[in-house]
Structure formats: structure tokens, C-alpha cells
mmCIF file with all atom_site columns, C-alpha atoms in Angstrom:
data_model
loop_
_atom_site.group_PDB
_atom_site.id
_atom_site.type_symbol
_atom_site.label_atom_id
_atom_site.label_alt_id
_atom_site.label_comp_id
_atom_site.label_asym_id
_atom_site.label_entity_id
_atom_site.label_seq_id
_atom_site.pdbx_PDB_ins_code
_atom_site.Cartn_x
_atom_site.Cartn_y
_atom_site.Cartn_z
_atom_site.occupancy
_atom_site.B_iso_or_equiv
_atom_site.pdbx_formal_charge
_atom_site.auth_seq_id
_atom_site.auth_comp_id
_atom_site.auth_asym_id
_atom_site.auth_atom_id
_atom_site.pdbx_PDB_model_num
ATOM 1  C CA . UNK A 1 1  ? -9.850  5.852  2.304   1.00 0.00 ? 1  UNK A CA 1
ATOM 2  C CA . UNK A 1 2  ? -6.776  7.546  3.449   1.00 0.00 ? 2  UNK A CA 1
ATOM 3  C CA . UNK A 1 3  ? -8.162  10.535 4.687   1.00 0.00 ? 3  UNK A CA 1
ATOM 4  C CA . UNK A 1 4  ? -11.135 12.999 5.139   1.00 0.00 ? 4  UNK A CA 1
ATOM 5  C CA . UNK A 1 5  ? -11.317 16.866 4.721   1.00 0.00 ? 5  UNK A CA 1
ATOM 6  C CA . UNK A 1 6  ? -13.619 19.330 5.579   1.00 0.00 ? 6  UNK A CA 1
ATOM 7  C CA . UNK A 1 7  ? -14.974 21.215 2.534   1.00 0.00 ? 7  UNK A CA 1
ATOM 8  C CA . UNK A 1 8  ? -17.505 24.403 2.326   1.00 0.00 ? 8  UNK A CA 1
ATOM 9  C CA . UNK A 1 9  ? -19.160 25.604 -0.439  1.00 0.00 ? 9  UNK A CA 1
ATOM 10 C CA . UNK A 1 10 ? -19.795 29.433 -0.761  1.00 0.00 ? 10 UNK A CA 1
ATOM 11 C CA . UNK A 1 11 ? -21.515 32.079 -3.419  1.00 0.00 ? 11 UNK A CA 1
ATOM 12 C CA . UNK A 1 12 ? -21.964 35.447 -3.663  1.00 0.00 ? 12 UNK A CA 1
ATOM 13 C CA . UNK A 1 13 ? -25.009 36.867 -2.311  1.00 0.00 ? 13 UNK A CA 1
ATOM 14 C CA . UNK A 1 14 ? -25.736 38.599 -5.643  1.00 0.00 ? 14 UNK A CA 1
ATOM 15 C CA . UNK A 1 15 ? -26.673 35.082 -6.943  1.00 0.00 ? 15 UNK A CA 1
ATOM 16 C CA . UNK A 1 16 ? -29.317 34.866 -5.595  1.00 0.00 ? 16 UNK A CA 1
ATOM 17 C CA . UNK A 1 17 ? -29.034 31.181 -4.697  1.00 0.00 ? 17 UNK A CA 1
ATOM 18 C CA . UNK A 1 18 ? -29.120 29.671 -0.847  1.00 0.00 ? 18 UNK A CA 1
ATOM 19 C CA . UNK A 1 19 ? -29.248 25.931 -1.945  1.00 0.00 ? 19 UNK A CA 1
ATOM 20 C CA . UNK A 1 20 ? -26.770 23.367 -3.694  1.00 0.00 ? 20 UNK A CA 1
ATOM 21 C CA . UNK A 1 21 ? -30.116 23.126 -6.026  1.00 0.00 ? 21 UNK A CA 1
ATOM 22 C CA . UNK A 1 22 ? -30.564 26.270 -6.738  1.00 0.00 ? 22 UNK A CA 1
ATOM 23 C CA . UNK A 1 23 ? -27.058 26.944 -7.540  1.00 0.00 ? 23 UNK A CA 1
ATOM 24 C CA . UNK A 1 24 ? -27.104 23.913 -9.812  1.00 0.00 ? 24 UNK A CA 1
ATOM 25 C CA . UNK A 1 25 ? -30.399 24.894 -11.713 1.00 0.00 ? 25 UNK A CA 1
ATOM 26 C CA . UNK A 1 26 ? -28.715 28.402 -12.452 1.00 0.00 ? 26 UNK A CA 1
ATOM 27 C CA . UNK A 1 27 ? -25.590 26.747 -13.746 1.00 0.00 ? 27 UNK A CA 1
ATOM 28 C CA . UNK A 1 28 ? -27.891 24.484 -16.130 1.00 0.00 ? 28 UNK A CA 1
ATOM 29 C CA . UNK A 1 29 ? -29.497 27.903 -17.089 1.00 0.00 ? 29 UNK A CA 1
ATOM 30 C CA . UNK A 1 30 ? -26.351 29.707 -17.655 1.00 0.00 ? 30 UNK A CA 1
ATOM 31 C CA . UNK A 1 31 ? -23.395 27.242 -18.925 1.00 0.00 ? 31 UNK A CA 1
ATOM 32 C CA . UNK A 1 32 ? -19.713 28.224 -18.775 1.00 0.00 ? 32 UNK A CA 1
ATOM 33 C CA . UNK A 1 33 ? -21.252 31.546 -17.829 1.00 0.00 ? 33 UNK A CA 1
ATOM 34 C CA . UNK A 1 34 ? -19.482 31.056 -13.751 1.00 0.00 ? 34 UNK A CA 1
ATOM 35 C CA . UNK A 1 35 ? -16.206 30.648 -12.603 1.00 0.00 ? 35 UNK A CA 1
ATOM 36 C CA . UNK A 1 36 ? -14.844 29.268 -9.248  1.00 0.00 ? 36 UNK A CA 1
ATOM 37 C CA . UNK A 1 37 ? -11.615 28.966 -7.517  1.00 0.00 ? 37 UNK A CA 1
ATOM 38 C CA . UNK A 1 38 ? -9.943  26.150 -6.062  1.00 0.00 ? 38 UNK A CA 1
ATOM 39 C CA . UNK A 1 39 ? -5.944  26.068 -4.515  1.00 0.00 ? 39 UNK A CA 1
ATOM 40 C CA . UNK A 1 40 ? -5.162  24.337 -7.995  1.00 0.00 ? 40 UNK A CA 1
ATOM 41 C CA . UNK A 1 41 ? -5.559  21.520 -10.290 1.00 0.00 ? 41 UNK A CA 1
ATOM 42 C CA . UNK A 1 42 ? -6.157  17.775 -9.234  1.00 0.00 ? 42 UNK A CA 1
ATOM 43 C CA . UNK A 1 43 ? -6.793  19.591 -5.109  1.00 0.00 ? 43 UNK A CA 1
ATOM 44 C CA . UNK A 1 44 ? -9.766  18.427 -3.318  1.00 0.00 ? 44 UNK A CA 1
ATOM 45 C CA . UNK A 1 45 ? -11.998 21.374 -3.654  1.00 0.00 ? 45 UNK A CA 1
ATOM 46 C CA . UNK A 1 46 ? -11.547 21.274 -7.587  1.00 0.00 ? 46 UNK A CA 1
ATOM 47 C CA . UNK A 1 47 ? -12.421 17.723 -7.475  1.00 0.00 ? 47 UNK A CA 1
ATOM 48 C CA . UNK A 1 48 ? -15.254 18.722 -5.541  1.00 0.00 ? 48 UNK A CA 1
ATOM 49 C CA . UNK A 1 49 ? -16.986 21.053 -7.708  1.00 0.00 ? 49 UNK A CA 1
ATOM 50 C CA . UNK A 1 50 ? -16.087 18.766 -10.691 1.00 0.00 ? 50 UNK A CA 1
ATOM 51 C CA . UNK A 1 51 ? -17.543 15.784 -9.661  1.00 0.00 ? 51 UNK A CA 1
ATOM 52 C CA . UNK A 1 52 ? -20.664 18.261 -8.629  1.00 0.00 ? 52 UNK A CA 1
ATOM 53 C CA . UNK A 1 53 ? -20.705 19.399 -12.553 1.00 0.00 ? 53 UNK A CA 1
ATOM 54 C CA . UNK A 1 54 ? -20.444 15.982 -13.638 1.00 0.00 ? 54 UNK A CA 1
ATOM 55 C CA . UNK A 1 55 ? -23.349 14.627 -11.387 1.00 0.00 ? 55 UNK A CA 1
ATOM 56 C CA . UNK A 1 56 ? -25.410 17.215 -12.552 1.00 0.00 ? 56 UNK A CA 1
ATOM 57 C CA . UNK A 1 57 ? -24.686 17.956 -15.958 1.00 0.00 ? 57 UNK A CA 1
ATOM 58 C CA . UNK A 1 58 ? -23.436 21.275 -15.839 1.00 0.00 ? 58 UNK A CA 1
ATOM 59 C CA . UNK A 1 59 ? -20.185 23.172 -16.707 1.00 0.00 ? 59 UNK A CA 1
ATOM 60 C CA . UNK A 1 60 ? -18.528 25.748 -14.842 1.00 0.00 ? 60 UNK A CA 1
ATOM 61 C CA . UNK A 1 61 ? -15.317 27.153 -15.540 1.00 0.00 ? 61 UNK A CA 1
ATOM 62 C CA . UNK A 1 62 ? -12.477 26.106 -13.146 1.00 0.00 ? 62 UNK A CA 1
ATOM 63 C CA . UNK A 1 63 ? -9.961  28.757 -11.893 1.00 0.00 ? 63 UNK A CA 1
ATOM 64 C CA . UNK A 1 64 ? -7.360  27.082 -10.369 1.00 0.00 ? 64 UNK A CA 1
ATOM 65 C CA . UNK A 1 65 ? -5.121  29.676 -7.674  1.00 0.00 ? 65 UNK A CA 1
ATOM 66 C CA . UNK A 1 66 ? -1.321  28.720 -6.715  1.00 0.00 ? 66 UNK A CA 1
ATOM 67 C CA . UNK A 1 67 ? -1.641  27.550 -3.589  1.00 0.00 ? 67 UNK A CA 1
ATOM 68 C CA . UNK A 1 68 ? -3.649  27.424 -0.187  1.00 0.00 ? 68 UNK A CA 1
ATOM 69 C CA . UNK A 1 69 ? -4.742  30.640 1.067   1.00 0.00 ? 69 UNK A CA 1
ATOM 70 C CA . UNK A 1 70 ? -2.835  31.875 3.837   1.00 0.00 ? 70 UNK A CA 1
ATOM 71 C CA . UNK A 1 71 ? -4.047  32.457 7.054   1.00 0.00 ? 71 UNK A CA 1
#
């Protein structure tokens, strides 16, 4: 390992989901019907919600942004 980040995961409310599960189960229910955003391709937090598809055998659309939001 050459390093460690801190990540968060966040939804809209309007989902209706509070749990990794539950967000997982609606994806299964609903393929390539959700995006999400990550600071680009091949970043961390894309990785992330990849290897979270992957695991659970969903799809979810990948909408990659330019760079790291500025604070």
C-alpha cells in the first residue's frame, strides 16, 4: 500500500435508501437507471463505486467531472 484516503458515500434523500444495502438492492432493481459522479476516470472514488458494482452485480452509470471540487 502506498497510501490511504478517506472516502464517503452520499445519495439523495429522494431515494429513499439509508444503507449501502439498500442502495445496492435498488440498483439491482433498476440497472443503468443511476448515475454518479466521481473527479474523473481511473480516481479513487470511481474505483470505489466500481469495484462496489462489480461486487454486487450491478451497473450504474459513471459520470466522471474534470477535476476535484474546489473548496
Amino acid at each position: 500500500m502506498v497510501a490511504t484516503q478517506p472516502s464517503a458515500l452520499a445519495v439523495n434523500a429522494r431515494l429513499g435508501v439509508s444503507t449501502v444495502a439498500e442502495l445496492v438492492e435498488l440498483l439491482k432493481r433498476n440497472p443503468v437507471k443511476y448515475n454518479f459522479g466521481s473527479i474523473g476516470n481511473g480516481s479513487c472514488p470511481h474505483l470505489a463505486m466500481e469495484a462496489i458494482a462489480l461486487k454486487s452485480g450491478t451497473q450504474i452509470v459513471h459520470v466522471p467531472y474534470t477535476s476535484s471540487p474546489r473548496r
